[in-house]
mmCIF file of C-alpha atoms in Angstrom:
data_model
loop_
_atom_site.group_PDB
_atom_site.id
_atom_site.type_symbol
_atom_site.label_atom_id
_atom_site.label_comp_id
_atom_site.label_asym_id
_atom_site.label_seq_id
_atom_site.Cartn_x
_atom_site.Cartn_y
_atom_site.Cartn_z
ATOM 1 C CA MET A 1 45.355 -22.503 -4.767
ATOM 2 C CA ALA A 2 43.874 -19.110 -4.033
ATOM 3 C CA PHE A 3 40.829 -20.088 -6.390
ATOM 4 C CA SER A 4 40.305 -23.308 -4.533
ATOM 5 C CA ALA A 5 40.325 -21.408 -1.193
ATOM 6 C CA ILE A 6 37.710 -18.768 -2.438
ATOM 7 C CA VAL A 7 35.537 -21.583 -3.536
ATOM 8 C CA ALA A 8 35.762 -23.361 -0.307
ATOM 9 C CA VAL A 9 34.942 -20.097 1.828
ATOM 10 C CA VAL A 10 31.986 -19.464 -0.623
ATOM 11 C CA THR A 11 30.620 -22.853 -0.341
ATOM 12 C CA PHE A 12 30.829 -22.790 3.501
ATOM 13 C CA LEU A 13 29.086 -19.409 3.713
ATOM 14 C CA PHE A 14 26.366 -20.635 1.458
ATOM 15 C CA GLN A 15 25.852 -23.832 3.432
ATOM 16 C CA PHE A 16 26.057 -22.144 6.468
ATOM 17 C CA ALA A 17 23.482 -19.524 5.460
ATOM 18 C CA VAL A 18 21.027 -22.376 4.261
ATOM 19 C CA THR A 19 21.366 -24.246 7.463
ATOM 20 C CA ALA A 20 20.806 -21.343 9.568
ATOM 21 C CA ALA A 21 17.837 -20.305 7.562
ATOM 22 C CA PHE A 22 16.474 -23.835 7.738
ATOM 23 C CA TYR A 23 16.524 -23.909 11.597
ATOM 24 C CA ALA A 24 15.377 -20.331 11.891
ATOM 25 C CA LEU A 25 12.209 -20.951 9.952
ATOM 26 C CA PRO A 26 9.972 -22.458 12.334
ATOM 27 C CA LEU A 27 11.288 -20.144 15.234
ATOM 28 C CA ALA A 28 10.692 -16.915 13.396
ATOM 29 C CA ALA A 29 7.289 -18.228 11.941
ATOM 30 C CA GLY A 30 6.224 -19.144 15.516
ATOM 31 C CA ILE A 31 7.310 -15.931 17.308
ATOM 32 C CA THR A 32 5.768 -13.959 14.645
ATOM 33 C CA LEU A 33 2.468 -15.574 14.607
ATOM 34 C CA VAL A 34 2.420 -15.031 18.501
ATOM 35 C CA ILE A 35 3.030 -11.470 18.147
ATOM 36 C CA LEU A 36 0.267 -10.931 15.376
ATOM 37 C CA ARG A 37 -2.288 -13.452 16.966
ATOM 38 C CA GLU A 38 -4.639 -10.454 17.399
ATOM 39 C CA VAL A 39 -4.466 -8.998 13.916
ATOM 40 C CA ASP A 40 -7.405 -10.250 12.005
ATOM 41 C CA GLY A 41 -8.878 -9.394 8.597
ATOM 42 C CA ARG A 42 -11.129 -6.324 9.741
ATOM 43 C CA SER A 43 -9.461 -3.325 8.691
ATOM 44 C CA PRO A 44 -9.618 -0.385 11.127
ATOM 45 C CA ALA A 45 -12.262 2.271 10.726
ATOM 46 C CA LEU A 46 -11.141 5.642 9.491
ATOM 47 C CA PRO A 47 -12.306 8.696 11.485
ATOM 48 C CA ASP A 48 -15.023 10.730 9.992
ATOM 49 C CA PRO A 49 -13.108 13.838 8.248
ATOM 50 C CA GLY A 50 -16.264 15.851 8.934
ATOM 51 C CA ASP A 51 -15.531 15.799 12.567
ATOM 52 C CA PHE A 52 -12.205 17.685 11.932
ATOM 53 C CA ASP A 53 -13.464 20.207 9.551
ATOM 54 C CA ASP A 54 -13.249 23.881 10.960
ATOM 55 C CA ALA A 55 -16.678 25.591 9.991
ATOM 56 C CA ALA A 56 -15.642 28.924 11.569
ATOM 57 C CA ALA A 57 -12.202 28.903 9.874
ATOM 58 C CA SER A 58 -14.291 27.934 6.491
ATOM 59 C CA ARG A 59 -16.498 30.919 6.796
ATOM 60 C CA MET A 60 -13.425 33.080 7.605
ATOM 61 C CA VAL A 61 -11.380 32.071 4.578
ATOM 62 C CA ALA A 62 -14.755 32.300 2.421
ATOM 63 C CA LYS A 63 -15.185 36.213 3.641
ATOM 64 C CA LEU A 64 -11.570 36.692 2.838
ATOM 65 C CA LEU A 65 -11.959 35.404 -0.698
ATOM 66 C CA GLY A 66 -14.939 37.713 -1.126
ATOM 67 C CA GLN A 67 -12.787 40.576 0.082
ATOM 68 C CA GLN A 68 -9.848 39.474 -2.142
ATOM 69 C CA GLN A 69 -12.147 39.182 -5.293
ATOM 70 C CA HIS A 70 -13.437 42.822 -4.266
ATOM 71 C CA TRP A 71 -9.868 44.216 -4.267
ATOM 72 C CA ALA A 72 -9.115 42.316 -7.532
ATOM 73 C CA MET A 73 -11.993 43.891 -9.277
ATOM 74 C CA ARG A 74 -11.141 47.382 -7.915
ATOM 75 C CA HIS A 75 -7.522 46.961 -9.181
ATOM 76 C CA ARG A 76 -8.782 45.792 -12.719
ATOM 77 C CA ASP A 77 -11.342 48.638 -12.868
ATOM 78 C CA GLN A 78 -8.782 51.122 -12.214
ATOM 79 C CA HIS A 79 -6.724 49.869 -15.079
ATOM 80 C CA ASP A 80 -9.935 50.134 -17.250
ATOM 81 C CA ARG A 81 -10.429 53.478 -16.487
ATOM 82 C CA GLY A 82 -7.029 54.607 -17.058
ATOM 83 C CA SER A 83 -7.387 52.935 -20.459
ATOM 84 C CA ARG A 84 -10.629 54.538 -21.328
ATOM 85 C CA GLU A 85 -8.973 57.922 -20.085
ATOM 86 C CA GLY A 86 -6.278 57.337 -22.537
ATOM 87 C CA LEU A 87 -3.505 57.101 -19.942
ATOM 88 C CA HIS A 88 -0.238 55.146 -20.896
ATOM 89 C CA LEU A 89 1.421 52.609 -18.901
ATOM 90 C CA THR A 90 4.981 53.126 -18.113
ATOM 91 C CA ARG A 91 7.549 50.958 -18.977
ATOM 92 C CA GLY A 92 9.711 51.539 -16.126
ATOM 93 C CA SER A 93 6.832 49.983 -13.943
ATOM 94 C CA GLY A 94 6.622 46.771 -16.283
ATOM 95 C CA GLU A 95 3.470 48.407 -17.582
ATOM 96 C CA THR A 96 1.670 48.013 -14.303
ATOM 97 C CA ARG A 97 1.293 51.865 -13.535
ATOM 98 C CA PHE A 98 0.256 54.937 -15.325
ATOM 99 C CA ASP A 99 2.252 58.119 -16.246
ATOM 100 C CA THR A 100 2.234 60.334 -12.916
ATOM 101 C CA ARG A 101 2.533 63.528 -14.910
ATOM 102 C CA GLY A 102 -1.176 64.004 -14.710
ATOM 103 C CA ARG A 103 -3.314 64.316 -11.532
ATOM 104 C CA LEU A 104 -5.576 61.342 -12.626
ATOM 105 C CA GLY A 105 -2.474 59.041 -13.175
ATOM 106 C CA ARG A 106 -1.151 59.621 -9.670
ATOM 107 C CA GLU A 107 -4.836 58.962 -8.347
ATOM 108 C CA LEU A 108 -5.047 55.732 -10.202
ATOM 109 C CA ASN A 109 -1.712 54.598 -9.295
ATOM 110 C CA ALA A 110 -2.385 55.208 -5.544
ATOM 111 C CA SER A 111 -5.521 53.338 -6.017
ATOM 112 C CA LEU A 112 -3.479 50.462 -7.776
ATOM 113 C CA ASP A 113 -1.024 50.295 -4.801
ATOM 114 C CA GLU A 114 -3.842 50.216 -2.233
ATOM 115 C CA ALA A 115 -5.734 47.173 -4.021
ATOM 116 C CA GLU A 116 -2.517 45.112 -4.495
ATOM 117 C CA ALA A 117 -1.368 45.696 -0.668
ATOM 118 C CA ALA A 118 -4.773 44.685 0.179
ATOM 119 C CA VAL A 119 -4.880 41.471 -1.987
ATOM 120 C CA LEU A 120 -1.415 40.523 -0.575
ATOM 121 C CA ARG A 121 -2.689 41.013 2.999
ATOM 122 C CA ILE A 122 -5.510 38.864 2.352
ATOM 123 C CA GLU A 123 -3.579 36.188 0.675
ATOM 124 C CA ASP A 124 -1.325 35.959 3.652
ATOM 125 C CA ALA A 125 -4.448 35.750 6.203
ATOM 126 C CA ILE A 126 -5.790 32.990 4.021
ATOM 127 C CA ARG A 127 -2.553 31.035 3.841
ATOM 128 C CA GLU A 128 -2.136 31.330 7.581
ATOM 129 C CA THR A 129 -5.531 30.096 8.515
ATOM 130 C CA ARG A 130 -5.253 27.156 6.150
ATOM 131 C CA PHE A 131 -1.910 26.338 7.583
ATOM 132 C CA ASP A 132 -3.094 26.495 11.148
ATOM 133 C CA VAL A 133 -6.202 24.254 10.393
ATOM 134 C CA GLY A 134 -4.178 21.783 8.357
ATOM 135 C CA SER A 135 -1.353 21.361 10.529
ATOM 136 C CA GLY A 136 -3.688 20.280 13.342
ATOM 137 C CA LEU A 137 -5.198 17.459 11.491
ATOM 138 C CA PRO A 138 -4.558 13.827 12.725
ATOM 139 C CA GLU A 139 -2.420 11.491 10.670
ATOM 140 C CA TRP A 140 -5.525 9.477 9.594
ATOM 141 C CA ARG A 141 -3.404 7.035 7.442
ATOM 142 C CA SER A 142 -1.072 5.725 10.098
ATOM 143 C CA GLY A 143 -3.645 3.245 11.775
ATOM 144 C CA PHE A 144 -4.646 1.703 8.366
ATOM 145 C CA GLU A 145 -0.996 1.352 7.035
ATOM 146 C CA LEU A 146 0.090 -0.347 10.439
ATOM 147 C CA TRP A 147 -2.875 -2.840 10.037
ATOM 148 C CA THR A 148 -1.758 -3.292 6.405
ATOM 149 C CA ARG A 149 1.837 -4.122 7.111
ATOM 150 C CA ARG A 150 1.031 -6.449 10.077
ATOM 151 C CA TYR A 151 -1.878 -8.319 8.475
ATOM 152 C CA ALA A 152 0.358 -8.609 5.370
ATOM 153 C CA VAL A 153 2.940 -10.344 7.415
ATOM 154 C CA LYS A 154 0.580 -12.710 9.180
ATOM 155 C CA LEU A 155 -0.914 -13.944 5.858
ATOM 156 C CA SER A 156 2.297 -14.451 4.142
ATOM 157 C CA ILE A 157 3.722 -16.362 7.005
ATOM 158 C CA LEU A 158 0.564 -18.672 6.754
ATOM 159 C CA HIS A 159 0.980 -18.957 3.084
ATOM 160 C CA ALA A 160 4.619 -19.828 3.629
ATOM 161 C CA VAL A 161 3.720 -22.510 6.290
ATOM 162 C CA VAL A 162 1.104 -24.256 3.797
ATOM 163 C CA ALA A 163 3.902 -24.074 0.959
ATOM 164 C CA PHE A 164 6.298 -25.604 3.277
ATOM 165 C CA GLY A 165 3.958 -28.498 4.443
ATOM 166 C CA ILE A 166 3.029 -29.293 0.726
ATOM 167 C CA ALA A 167 6.678 -29.123 -0.505
ATOM 168 C CA THR A 168 7.880 -31.406 2.310
ATOM 169 C CA VAL A 169 5.407 -34.132 1.316
ATOM 170 C CA VAL A 170 6.294 -33.842 -2.376
ATOM 171 C CA LEU A 171 9.988 -33.958 -1.784
ATOM 172 C CA TYR A 172 9.904 -36.731 0.494
ATOM 173 C CA VAL A 173 8.018 -38.631 -1.970
ATOM 174 C CA TRP A 174 10.327 -37.902 -4.592
ATOM 175 C CA SER A 175 13.481 -38.664 -2.236
ATOM 176 C CA LEU A 176 11.957 -42.293 -1.917
ATOM 177 C CA ALA A 177 12.325 -42.700 -5.867
ATOM 178 C CA ARG A 178 15.743 -40.946 -5.714
ATOM 179 C CA PRO A 179 17.383 -41.405 -2.382
ATOM 180 C CA ASP A 180 20.892 -40.961 -3.685
ATOM 181 C CA ALA A 181 19.809 -37.623 -5.162
ATOM 182 C CA ALA A 182 18.229 -36.517 -1.973
ATOM 183 C CA TYR A 183 21.367 -37.212 0.084
ATOM 184 C CA ALA A 184 23.532 -35.405 -2.431
ATOM 185 C CA ALA A 185 21.543 -32.357 -2.301
ATOM 186 C CA GLN A 186 21.720 -32.518 1.465
ATOM 187 C CA ASP A 187 25.377 -32.547 1.252
ATOM 188 C CA VAL A 188 25.372 -29.616 -1.040
ATOM 189 C CA LEU A 189 22.867 -27.397 0.713
ATOM 190 C CA LEU A 190 23.801 -28.106 4.556
ATOM 191 C CA TRP A 191 26.680 -27.533 6.848
ATOM 192 C CA ASP A 192 26.883 -30.972 8.638
ATOM 193 C CA PRO A 193 24.028 -30.390 10.928
ATOM 194 C CA LEU A 194 23.098 -34.071 11.329
ATOM 195 C CA PRO A 195 24.654 -37.566 10.416
ATOM 196 C CA SER A 196 24.134 -38.249 6.746
ATOM 197 C CA ARG A 197 21.957 -41.192 7.725
ATOM 198 C CA VAL A 198 19.232 -38.869 8.526
ATOM 199 C CA LEU A 199 17.541 -37.221 5.487
ATOM 200 C CA ILE A 200 16.213 -33.726 5.926
ATOM 201 C CA SER A 201 17.054 -32.249 2.559
ATOM 202 C CA PRO A 202 13.332 -32.271 1.480
ATOM 203 C CA MET A 203 12.473 -30.337 4.548
ATOM 204 C CA VAL A 204 15.397 -27.911 3.439
ATOM 205 C CA GLY A 205 14.199 -27.615 -0.089
ATOM 206 C CA ALA A 206 10.680 -26.799 1.225
ATOM 207 C CA SER A 207 11.877 -24.247 3.628
ATOM 208 C CA LEU A 208 13.463 -22.386 0.892
ATOM 209 C CA LEU A 209 10.481 -22.677 -1.098
ATOM 210 C CA ALA A 210 8.538 -21.187 1.927
ATOM 211 C CA TYR A 211 10.880 -18.382 2.195
ATOM 212 C CA ALA A 212 10.334 -17.530 -1.552
ATOM 213 C CA THR A 213 6.540 -18.125 -1.023
ATOM 214 C CA PHE A 214 6.649 -15.635 1.847
ATOM 215 C CA ALA A 215 8.287 -12.853 -0.169
ATOM 216 C CA VAL A 216 5.907 -13.085 -3.143
ATOM 217 C CA ALA A 217 3.012 -13.226 -0.787
ATOM 218 C CA LEU A 218 4.135 -10.287 1.084
ATOM 219 C CA ARG A 219 4.334 -8.159 -1.974
ATOM 220 C CA VAL A 220 0.997 -9.234 -3.326
ATOM 221 C CA HIS A 221 -0.748 -8.725 0.030
ATOM 222 C CA ARG A 222 0.871 -5.228 0.686
ATOM 223 C CA ARG A 223 -0.510 -4.331 -2.683
ATOM 224 C CA ARG A 224 -4.089 -5.524 -2.448
ATOM 225 C CA LEU A 225 -4.947 -4.926 1.155
ATOM 226 C CA PRO A 226 -5.077 -1.128 0.744
ATOM 227 C CA ASP A 227 -7.982 -1.820 -1.432
ATOM 228 C CA ARG A 228 -10.010 -2.557 1.861
ATOM 229 C CA ILE A 229 -9.967 0.952 2.924
ATOM 230 C CA ASP A 230 -13.314 2.839 3.128
ATOM 231 C CA ASP A 231 -13.165 4.705 -0.149
ATOM 232 C CA ASP A 232 -15.642 7.440 0.794
ATOM 233 C CA ARG A 233 -13.705 8.070 4.105
ATOM 234 C CA ALA A 234 -10.248 8.155 2.230
ATOM 235 C CA ARG A 235 -11.699 10.605 -0.308
ATOM 236 C CA GLY A 236 -13.236 12.769 2.225
ATOM 237 C CA TRP A 237 -9.744 12.890 4.091
ATOM 238 C CA LEU A 238 -7.975 13.668 0.818
ATOM 239 C CA HIS A 239 -10.332 16.338 0.140
ATOM 240 C CA LEU A 240 -10.000 17.788 3.651
ATOM 241 C CA GLU A 241 -6.148 17.931 3.489
ATOM 242 C CA ALA A 242 -6.242 19.558 0.203
ATOM 243 C CA LYS A 243 -8.698 21.953 1.520
ATOM 244 C CA TRP A 244 -6.594 23.006 4.181
ATOM 245 C CA SER A 245 -3.293 22.842 2.501
ATOM 246 C CA PRO A 246 -1.676 26.333 1.783
ATOM 247 C CA HIS A 247 -0.333 24.932 -1.557
ATOM 248 C CA THR A 248 -3.616 24.375 -3.187
ATOM 249 C CA ASP A 249 -6.103 26.967 -4.833
ATOM 250 C CA ALA A 250 -8.359 28.067 -2.158
ATOM 251 C CA ASP A 251 -10.899 29.123 -4.654
ATOM 252 C CA ASP A 252 -11.427 25.237 -5.601
ATOM 253 C CA TYR A 253 -12.508 24.328 -1.967
ATOM 254 C CA PHE A 254 -14.335 27.439 -0.521
ATOM 255 C CA GLU A 255 -17.470 29.217 -1.537
ATOM 256 C CA THR A 256 -16.614 32.874 -1.935
ATOM 257 C CA ASP A 257 -18.665 34.963 0.310
ATOM 258 C CA ARG A 258 -19.122 38.439 -1.020
ATOM 259 C CA SER A 259 -22.079 39.665 1.352
ATOM 260 C CA GLU A 260 -19.819 42.346 3.105
ATOM 261 C CA THR A 261 -18.196 43.681 0.001
ATOM 262 C CA THR A 262 -21.343 43.798 -1.954
ATOM 263 C CA ARG A 263 -22.999 45.506 0.992
ATOM 264 C CA ASP A 264 -20.342 48.078 1.621
ATOM 265 C CA GLY A 265 -18.400 48.499 -1.378
ATOM 266 C CA GLY A 266 -20.568 47.229 -4.074
ATOM 267 C CA GLN A 267 -22.914 49.993 -3.775
ATOM 268 C CA SER A 268 -20.598 52.779 -3.562
ATOM 269 C CA GLU A 269 -19.023 51.231 -6.700
ATOM 270 C CA ARG A 270 -22.430 51.308 -8.418
ATOM 271 C CA ARG A 271 -23.133 54.871 -7.307
ATOM 272 C CA GLU A 272 -19.906 55.964 -8.907
ATOM 273 C CA GLU A 273 -20.397 54.071 -12.140
ATOM 274 C CA ALA A 274 -24.111 55.680 -12.004
ATOM 275 C CA ARG A 275 -22.526 59.117 -11.904
ATOM 276 C CA GLN A 276 -20.355 58.553 -14.840
ATOM 277 C CA PRO A 277 -22.152 58.872 -18.278
ATOM 278 C CA PRO A 278 -21.408 56.201 -20.691
ATOM 279 C CA GLU A 279 -18.805 56.731 -23.159
ATOM 280 C CA PRO A 280 -20.103 57.638 -26.639
ATOM 281 C CA PRO A 281 -19.098 55.314 -29.419
ATOM 282 C CA TRP A 282 -15.782 56.069 -31.293
ATOM 283 C CA HIS A 283 -17.491 57.429 -34.571
ATOM 284 C CA GLU A 284 -19.392 59.853 -32.371
ATOM 285 C CA VAL A 285 -16.238 61.182 -30.784
ATOM 286 C CA LEU A 286 -14.347 61.268 -34.215
ATOM 287 C CA GLY A 287 -17.465 62.870 -35.795
ATOM 288 C CA VAL A 288 -17.670 60.156 -38.462
ATOM 289 C CA SER A 289 -20.423 57.753 -39.590
ATOM 290 C CA ALA A 290 -20.184 54.353 -38.307
ATOM 291 C CA THR A 291 -19.471 52.931 -41.709
ATOM 292 C CA ALA A 292 -16.780 55.613 -42.581
ATOM 293 C CA SER A 293 -13.695 54.393 -44.422
ATOM 294 C CA GLU A 294 -10.203 54.155 -43.270
ATOM 295 C CA ALA A 295 -9.148 57.314 -45.054
ATOM 296 C CA GLU A 296 -12.053 59.258 -43.568
ATOM 297 C CA ILE A 297 -11.459 57.945 -39.969
ATOM 298 C CA LYS A 298 -7.871 59.111 -40.099
ATOM 299 C CA THR A 299 -8.816 62.457 -41.582
ATOM 300 C CA ALA A 300 -11.087 62.891 -38.822
ATOM 301 C CA TYR A 301 -8.758 62.078 -36.097
ATOM 302 C CA ARG A 302 -6.002 64.206 -37.328
ATOM 303 C CA GLU A 303 -8.427 67.203 -37.528
ATOM 304 C CA ALA A 304 -9.794 66.316 -33.992
ATOM 305 C CA ILE A 305 -6.568 65.938 -32.490
ATOM 306 C CA LYS A 306 -4.682 68.857 -33.723
ATOM 307 C CA GLY A 307 -6.925 71.335 -31.911
ATOM 308 C CA TYR A 308 -5.721 70.086 -28.523
ATOM 309 C CA HIS A 309 -1.898 69.826 -29.210
ATOM 310 C CA SER A 310 0.300 70.878 -26.224
ATOM 311 C CA ASP A 311 1.676 73.895 -28.324
ATOM 312 C CA ARG A 312 -2.025 75.256 -28.675
ATOM 313 C CA VAL A 313 -3.115 74.900 -25.167
ATOM 314 C CA ALA A 314 0.022 76.067 -23.585
ATOM 315 C CA SER A 315 -1.011 79.617 -23.117
ATOM 316 C CA LEU A 316 -4.423 78.480 -21.646
ATOM 317 C CA GLY A 317 -5.170 78.344 -17.758
ATOM 318 C CA PRO A 318 -4.453 75.131 -15.607
ATOM 319 C CA LYS A 319 -7.918 74.134 -15.676
ATOM 320 C CA LEU A 320 -8.420 74.591 -19.499
ATOM 321 C CA ARG A 321 -5.391 72.599 -20.122
ATOM 322 C CA VAL A 322 -6.534 69.791 -17.926
ATOM 323 C CA LEU A 323 -9.816 69.678 -19.976
ATOM 324 C CA ALA A 324 -7.751 69.761 -23.230
ATOM 325 C CA GLU A 325 -5.501 67.013 -22.022
ATOM 326 C CA GLU A 326 -8.798 64.638 -21.040
ATOM 327 C CA GLU A 327 -10.494 65.567 -24.431
ATOM 328 C CA SER A 328 -7.031 64.821 -26.130
ATOM 329 C CA LYS A 329 -7.083 61.230 -24.348
ATOM 330 C CA ARG A 330 -10.783 60.784 -25.133
ATOM 331 C CA ILE A 331 -9.998 61.122 -28.807
ATOM 332 C CA ASN A 332 -7.136 58.784 -28.642
ATOM 333 C CA VAL A 333 -9.227 56.019 -26.931
ATOM 334 C CA ALA A 334 -11.806 56.478 -29.895
ATOM 335 C CA TYR A 335 -9.228 56.409 -32.612
ATOM 336 C CA ASP A 336 -7.707 53.128 -30.830
ATOM 337 C CA ALA A 337 -11.168 51.680 -30.759
ATOM 338 C CA ALA A 338 -11.645 52.416 -34.489
ATOM 339 C CA ARG A 339 -8.419 50.875 -35.580
ATOM 340 C CA LYS A 340 -9.508 47.743 -33.655
ATOM 341 C CA ALA A 341 -12.983 47.696 -35.209
ATOM 342 C CA ARG A 342 -11.662 48.350 -38.622
ATOM 343 C CA GLY A 343 -8.330 46.180 -38.195
ATOM 344 C CA PHE A 344 -5.944 48.951 -39.290
ATOM 345 C CA ARG A 345 -2.891 50.735 -37.902
#
């Protein structure tokens, strides 16, 4: 009893849905075509991305990148100088800072702090500038996406109407050969809309096919219509969005302008480098030949370094102790270079 009731309810709902869909088809198609009558196959033109690029902001970011590169190079130079002088990086700093027991270590650490603070400050300025410009860019996709949706619906309805007409003719021809089957199909599909003597089941079947055609055509058109977009303009917009996004690498989109840093800082750095004589090769510092054996190098190192041991220079004056410390570091750097060159520990 309960099963029969369930079957009856399901059958009624099915027939009611098919009947409603059948009578709603011409109404829905007609209203939609009237609404979309002005939509045609011409896709809307995308605005020129060049009109929305900010040349002044681009120059500003380029200069900031030049300054950032300058400070990054200065940071690296301080580390290189500390390495040349034999200073050791402390574990407590994550091996980013030198031992502060010597004057040079303190000076280098201060320079490293200054360089890192400058790099972070410049990074924030670049990110803020790019965000300000990027947030003001128009939503260039919206017009094209709206046209794609509307034109896809219009084309799909036209395809569905054609499918409905063809299927109606085919099914009515079939009904002439099989009228009993056509009337039986009408009893199954429809909810008593008309007397049984009026045969409309071919149109009902055609309407179901029209709905299926609409669904398939809509899927196809919404996938193909975006291909009509102006590729050059679209690529230009994608590049512009990436250029002014704070989440992309600025170096990939801006030319680094180092004119100011070269004019101001570069000359002073070159003068400073010119004042510093080049370091002699390791074998000259250790007092051995360039082809000396491993044993000769180790012996020369021990003989050279023991003269500058802290116990031996403790009684000397402050200036002499500083000189002894610097010479000890120079010998250690030369010995490290020798070990790397010869591949021994």
